[in-house]
PDB file of C-alpha atoms in Angstrom:
ATOM      1  CA  MET A   1     136.798  24.991 219.047  1.00  0.00           C
ATOM      2  CA  LYS A   2     133.721  27.248 218.705  1.00  0.00           C
ATOM      3  CA  PHE A   3     135.734  29.578 216.485  1.00  0.00           C
ATOM      4  CA  ALA A   4     136.749  26.716 214.209  1.00  0.00           C
ATOM      5  CA  ILE A   5     133.119  25.582 213.807  1.00  0.00           C
ATOM      6  CA  ALA A   6     131.974  29.153 213.134  1.00  0.00           C
ATOM      7  CA  ALA A   7     134.735  29.587 210.571  1.00  0.00           C
ATOM      8  CA  LEU A   8     133.779  26.303 208.917  1.00  0.00           C
ATOM      9  CA  LEU A   9     130.113  27.330 208.764  1.00  0.00           C
ATOM     10  CA  GLY A  10     131.126  30.669 207.285  1.00  0.00           C
ATOM     11  CA  LEU A  11     133.191  28.888 204.655  1.00  0.00           C
ATOM     12  CA  VAL A  12     130.254  26.657 203.808  1.00  0.00           C
ATOM     13  CA  ALA A  13     127.978  29.697 203.462  1.00  0.00           C
ATOM     14  CA  VAL A  14     130.420  31.328 201.052  1.00  0.00           C
ATOM     15  CA  GLN A  15     130.500  28.151 198.948  1.00  0.00           C
ATOM     16  CA  ALA A  16     126.681  27.958 198.722  1.00  0.00           C
ATOM     17  CA  VAL A  17     126.374  28.816 195.047  1.00  0.00           C
ATOM     18  CA  SER A  18     125.067  26.521 192.362  1.00  0.00           C
ATOM     19  CA  VAL A  19     126.761  26.095 188.998  1.00  0.00           C
ATOM     20  CA  SER A  20     124.819  24.909 185.932  1.00  0.00           C
ATOM     21  CA  GLU A  21     125.953  22.272 183.459  1.00  0.00           C
ATOM     22  CA  VAL A  22     127.815  23.309 180.307  1.00  0.00           C
ATOM     23  CA  ASP A  23     125.554  25.114 177.856  1.00  0.00           C
ATOM     24  CA  TYR A  24     126.221  26.334 174.324  1.00  0.00           C
ATOM     25  CA  TYR A  25     125.240  28.973 171.797  1.00  0.00           C
ATOM     26  CA  THR A  26     124.439  27.515 168.376  1.00  0.00           C
ATOM     27  CA  VAL A  27     124.954  28.908 164.904  1.00  0.00           C
ATOM     28  CA  GLN A  28     121.223  29.687 164.851  1.00  0.00           C
ATOM     29  CA  ASP A  29     121.688  32.034 167.844  1.00  0.00           C
ATOM     30  CA  HIS A  30     124.097  34.239 165.849  1.00  0.00           C
ATOM     31  CA  GLU A  31     122.992  37.859 165.400  1.00  0.00           C
ATOM     32  CA  SER A  32     120.065  37.422 167.772  1.00  0.00           C
ATOM     33  CA  HIS A  33     119.427  40.112 170.360  1.00  0.00           C
ATOM     34  CA  TYR A  34     121.332  38.085 172.955  1.00  0.00           C
ATOM     35  CA  TYR A  35     124.318  36.665 171.012  1.00  0.00           C
ATOM     36  CA  ASP A  36     126.748  37.656 168.297  1.00  0.00           C
ATOM     37  CA  ARG A  37     129.296  35.007 167.301  1.00  0.00           C
ATOM     38  CA  VAL A  38     132.852  36.267 167.124  1.00  0.00           C
ATOM     39  CA  THR A  39     135.218  34.080 165.105  1.00  0.00           C
ATOM     40  CA  THR A  40     138.492  33.322 166.832  1.00  0.00           C
ATOM     41  CA  PRO A  41     140.995  35.980 165.604  1.00  0.00           C
ATOM     42  CA  ARG A  42     143.370  33.217 164.464  1.00  0.00           C
ATOM     43  CA  PHE A  43     140.789  32.116 161.861  1.00  0.00           C
ATOM     44  CA  ALA A  44     139.002  35.398 161.093  1.00  0.00           C
ATOM     45  CA  SER A  45     140.689  36.645 157.911  1.00  0.00           C
ATOM     46  CA  ASP A  46     140.905  35.326 154.353  1.00  0.00           C
ATOM     47  CA  SER A  47     144.639  34.693 154.772  1.00  0.00           C
ATOM     48  CA  ASP A  48     143.908  32.318 157.652  1.00  0.00           C
ATOM     49  CA  ASP A  49     142.567  28.786 157.732  1.00  0.00           C
ATOM     50  CA  ILE A  50     139.282  28.992 155.789  1.00  0.00           C
ATOM     51  CA  PHE A  51     138.289  25.450 156.777  1.00  0.00           C
ATOM     52  CA  MET A  52     138.441  26.271 160.487  1.00  0.00           C
ATOM     53  CA  ARG A  53     136.625  29.560 159.917  1.00  0.00           C
ATOM     54  CA  SER A  54     133.869  27.615 158.171  1.00  0.00           C
ATOM     55  CA  MET A  55     133.645  25.104 161.027  1.00  0.00           C
ATOM     56  CA  ILE A  56     133.345  27.920 163.601  1.00  0.00           C
ATOM     57  CA  GLU A  57     130.954  30.100 161.622  1.00  0.00           C
ATOM     58  CA  GLN A  58     128.740  27.405 160.081  1.00  0.00           C
ATOM     59  CA  TYR A  59     128.679  24.433 162.467  1.00  0.00           C
ATOM     60  CA  ALA A  60     130.325  24.808 165.893  1.00  0.00           C
ATOM     61  CA  LEU A  61     128.727  25.331 169.281  1.00  0.00           C
ATOM     62  CA  GLU A  62     130.206  28.095 171.431  1.00  0.00           C
ATOM     63  CA  GLU A  63     130.483  27.219 175.086  1.00  0.00           C
ATOM     64  CA  LYS A  64     128.809  29.608 177.514  1.00  0.00           C
ATOM     65  CA  THR A  65     130.580  30.599 180.693  1.00  0.00           C
ATOM     66  CA  LYS A  66     129.241  28.860 183.782  1.00  0.00           C
ATOM     67  CA  VAL A  67     126.103  30.384 185.260  1.00  0.00           C
ATOM     68  CA  VAL A  68     126.437  30.898 188.984  1.00  0.00           C
ATOM     69  CA  GLU A  69     123.432  31.581 191.195  1.00  0.00           C
ATOM     70  CA  HIS A  70     124.402  33.596 194.242  1.00  0.00           C
ATOM     71  CA  GLU A  71     122.812  33.535 197.683  1.00  0.00           C
ATOM     72  CA  ASP A  72     120.868  36.730 196.945  1.00  0.00           C
ATOM     73  CA  GLY A  73     119.234  35.056 193.933  1.00  0.00           C
ATOM     74  CA  THR A  74     121.198  36.926 191.278  1.00  0.00           C
ATOM     75  CA  LYS A  75     122.877  35.006 188.501  1.00  0.00           C
ATOM     76  CA  THR A  76     126.117  35.739 186.685  1.00  0.00           C
ATOM     77  CA  GLY A  77     127.727  34.066 183.708  1.00  0.00           C
ATOM     78  CA  GLY A  78     126.262  32.631 180.523  1.00  0.00           C
ATOM     79  CA  GLU A  79     128.372  34.802 178.230  1.00  0.00           C
ATOM     80  CA  PRO A  80     130.164  33.456 175.123  1.00  0.00           C
ATOM     81  CA  SER A  81     133.488  31.915 176.189  1.00  0.00           C
ATOM     82  CA  GLY A  82     135.300  31.837 172.842  1.00  0.00           C
ATOM     83  CA  LYS A  83     135.608  28.031 173.190  1.00  0.00           C
ATOM     84  CA  PHE A  84     134.121  26.192 170.207  1.00  0.00           C
ATOM     85  CA  TRP A  85     132.978  22.560 170.132  1.00  0.00           C
ATOM     86  CA  MET A  86     131.327  20.175 167.704  1.00  0.00           C
ATOM     87  CA  ASN A  87     128.557  17.860 168.789  1.00  0.00           C
ATOM     88  CA  LYS A  88     127.667  14.770 166.791  1.00  0.00           C
ATOM     89  CA  GLN A  89     124.937  16.533 164.806  1.00  0.00           C
ATOM     90  CA  ALA A  90     127.219  19.423 163.790  1.00  0.00           C
ATOM     91  CA  ALA A  91     130.060  17.043 162.887  1.00  0.00           C
ATOM     92  CA  PHE A  92     127.672  14.959 160.787  1.00  0.00           C
ATOM     93  CA  ALA A  93     126.456  18.020 158.868  1.00  0.00           C
ATOM     94  CA  ALA A  94     130.039  19.208 158.304  1.00  0.00           C
ATOM     95  CA  ALA A  95     131.143  15.720 157.235  1.00  0.00           C
ATOM     96  CA  ASN A  96     128.348  15.605 154.666  1.00  0.00           C
ATOM     97  CA  GLU A  97     129.557  18.893 153.189  1.00  0.00           C
ATOM     98  CA  VAL A  98     133.209  17.798 153.076  1.00  0.00           C
ATOM     99  CA  LEU A  99     132.384  14.365 151.646  1.00  0.00           C
ATOM    100  CA  ASN A 100     130.355  16.076 148.936  1.00  0.00           C
ATOM    101  CA  THR A 101     132.887  18.776 148.043  1.00  0.00           C
ATOM    102  CA  HIS A 102     136.089  16.738 148.434  1.00  0.00           C
ATOM    103  CA  LYS A 103     134.984  13.193 147.596  1.00  0.00           C
ATOM    104  CA  GLY A 104     132.120  13.938 145.205  1.00  0.00           C
ATOM    105  CA  LEU A 105     129.606  11.915 147.238  1.00  0.00           C
ATOM    106  CA  SER A 106     125.919  12.808 147.168  1.00  0.00           C
ATOM    107  CA  GLY A 107     122.506  11.220 147.447  1.00  0.00           C
ATOM    108  CA  ALA A 108     122.423   7.477 148.131  1.00  0.00           C
ATOM    109  CA  ALA A 109     126.213   7.130 147.848  1.00  0.00           C
ATOM    110  CA  LEU A 110     126.729   9.799 150.536  1.00  0.00           C
ATOM    111  CA  LYS A 111     124.139   8.190 152.808  1.00  0.00           C
ATOM    112  CA  ALA A 112     125.689   4.745 152.384  1.00  0.00           C
ATOM    113  CA  TYR A 113     129.150   6.151 153.137  1.00  0.00           C
ATOM    114  CA  THR A 114     128.085   8.014 156.277  1.00  0.00           C
ATOM    115  CA  ASP A 115     125.993   5.038 157.430  1.00  0.00           C
ATOM    116  CA  THR A 116     129.139   2.912 157.153  1.00  0.00           C
ATOM    117  CA  TYR A 117     131.848   5.245 158.478  1.00  0.00           C
ATOM    118  CA  PHE A 118     130.460   8.162 160.498  1.00  0.00           C
ATOM    119  CA  GLU A 119     129.913   6.348 163.820  1.00  0.00           C
ATOM    120  CA  LYS A 120     133.416   4.861 163.693  1.00  0.00           C
ATOM    121  CA  ALA A 121     134.957   8.268 162.984  1.00  0.00           C
ATOM    122  CA  TRP A 122     132.925   9.951 165.730  1.00  0.00           C
ATOM    123  CA  GLY A 123     133.872   7.243 168.234  1.00  0.00           C
ATOM    124  CA  HIS A 124     137.534   7.577 167.296  1.00  0.00           C
ATOM    125  CA  PHE A 125     137.508  11.276 168.287  1.00  0.00           C
ATOM    126  CA  ASP A 126     134.935  11.273 171.115  1.00  0.00           C
ATOM    127  CA  VAL A 127     136.886   8.644 173.031  1.00  0.00           C
ATOM    128  CA  ASN A 128     135.461   9.648 176.415  1.00  0.00           C
ATOM    129  CA  GLN A 129     131.915   9.646 175.020  1.00  0.00           C
ATOM    130  CA  VAL A 130     131.153  13.160 176.256  1.00  0.00           C
ATOM    131  CA  GLY A 131     129.197  14.098 173.132  1.00  0.00           C
ATOM    132  CA  THR A 132     131.501  16.871 171.916  1.00  0.00           C
ATOM    133  CA  ILE A 133     134.955  17.287 170.434  1.00  0.00           C
ATOM    134  CA  GLU A 134     137.026  20.445 170.136  1.00  0.00           C
ATOM    135  CA  VAL A 135     136.462  22.263 166.850  1.00  0.00           C
ATOM    136  CA  ILE A 136     140.242  22.417 166.364  1.00  0.00           C
ATOM    137  CA  LYS A 137     140.209  18.635 165.809  1.00  0.00           C
ATOM    138  CA  MET A 138     137.907  18.836 162.785  1.00  0.00           C
ATOM    139  CA  PRO A 139     140.683  18.759 160.137  1.00  0.00           C
ATOM    140  CA  GLN A 140     141.871  15.433 161.565  1.00  0.00           C
ATOM    141  CA  PHE A 141     138.279  14.212 161.849  1.00  0.00           C
ATOM    142  CA  MET A 142     137.588  15.029 158.194  1.00  0.00           C
ATOM    143  CA  ARG A 143     140.767  13.368 156.969  1.00  0.00           C
ATOM    144  CA  PHE A 144     139.889  10.302 159.044  1.00  0.00           C
ATOM    145  CA  ILE A 145     136.314   9.997 157.771  1.00  0.00           C
ATOM    146  CA  CYS A 146     137.447  10.629 154.190  1.00  0.00           C
ATOM    147  CA  SER A 147     140.279   8.115 154.618  1.00  0.00           C
ATOM    148  CA  ASP A 148     142.674  10.625 153.075  1.00  0.00           C
ATOM    149  CA  GLN A 149     145.376  11.877 155.423  1.00  0.00           C
ATOM    150  CA  TYR A 150     146.811  14.214 152.783  1.00  0.00           C
ATOM    151  CA  MET A 151     143.534  15.892 151.800  1.00  0.00           C
ATOM    152  CA  SER A 152     143.785  19.677 151.506  1.00  0.00           C
ATOM    153  CA  LEU A 153     141.082  21.474 153.439  1.00  0.00           C
ATOM    154  CA  GLY A 154     142.181  25.027 152.662  1.00  0.00           C
ATOM    155  CA  GLU A 155     144.396  25.478 155.684  1.00  0.00           C
ATOM    156  CA  SER A 156     146.903  28.298 155.724  1.00  0.00           C
ATOM    157  CA  GLY A 157     150.632  27.640 155.953  1.00  0.00           C
TER     158      GLY A 157
END
């Protein structure tokens, strides 16, 4: 019995690390002294999907690995994970660009359109209301907000 309690306490001591919430690098962090964004190899060349490359390089957040604080006070983690996400602000900025370049909307017409349709489009993709969607879903998001399921976004293949 004493051995089982000691083993349990030892197990608890090993588990005594804290893990932070999900954190992200932004486009503005790129080429700083602490972060250099690396585009996913699948979208890195001109023969690949230029729309996705634009989303990753111009708008997306890159998830940091979890930061773990150890018993001795040292921390590990916080490196770029290679996982890219869009928050509402980034998706809104990207949608404005696509609506301008593909639908010819600008100024008051663009504002009226996004005021009418952006929240519905965002809600359609952020169904769990977590505040982010995977960057890989942006082609579908853009076709949805533009109400044009056949719109060409410069994808390869």
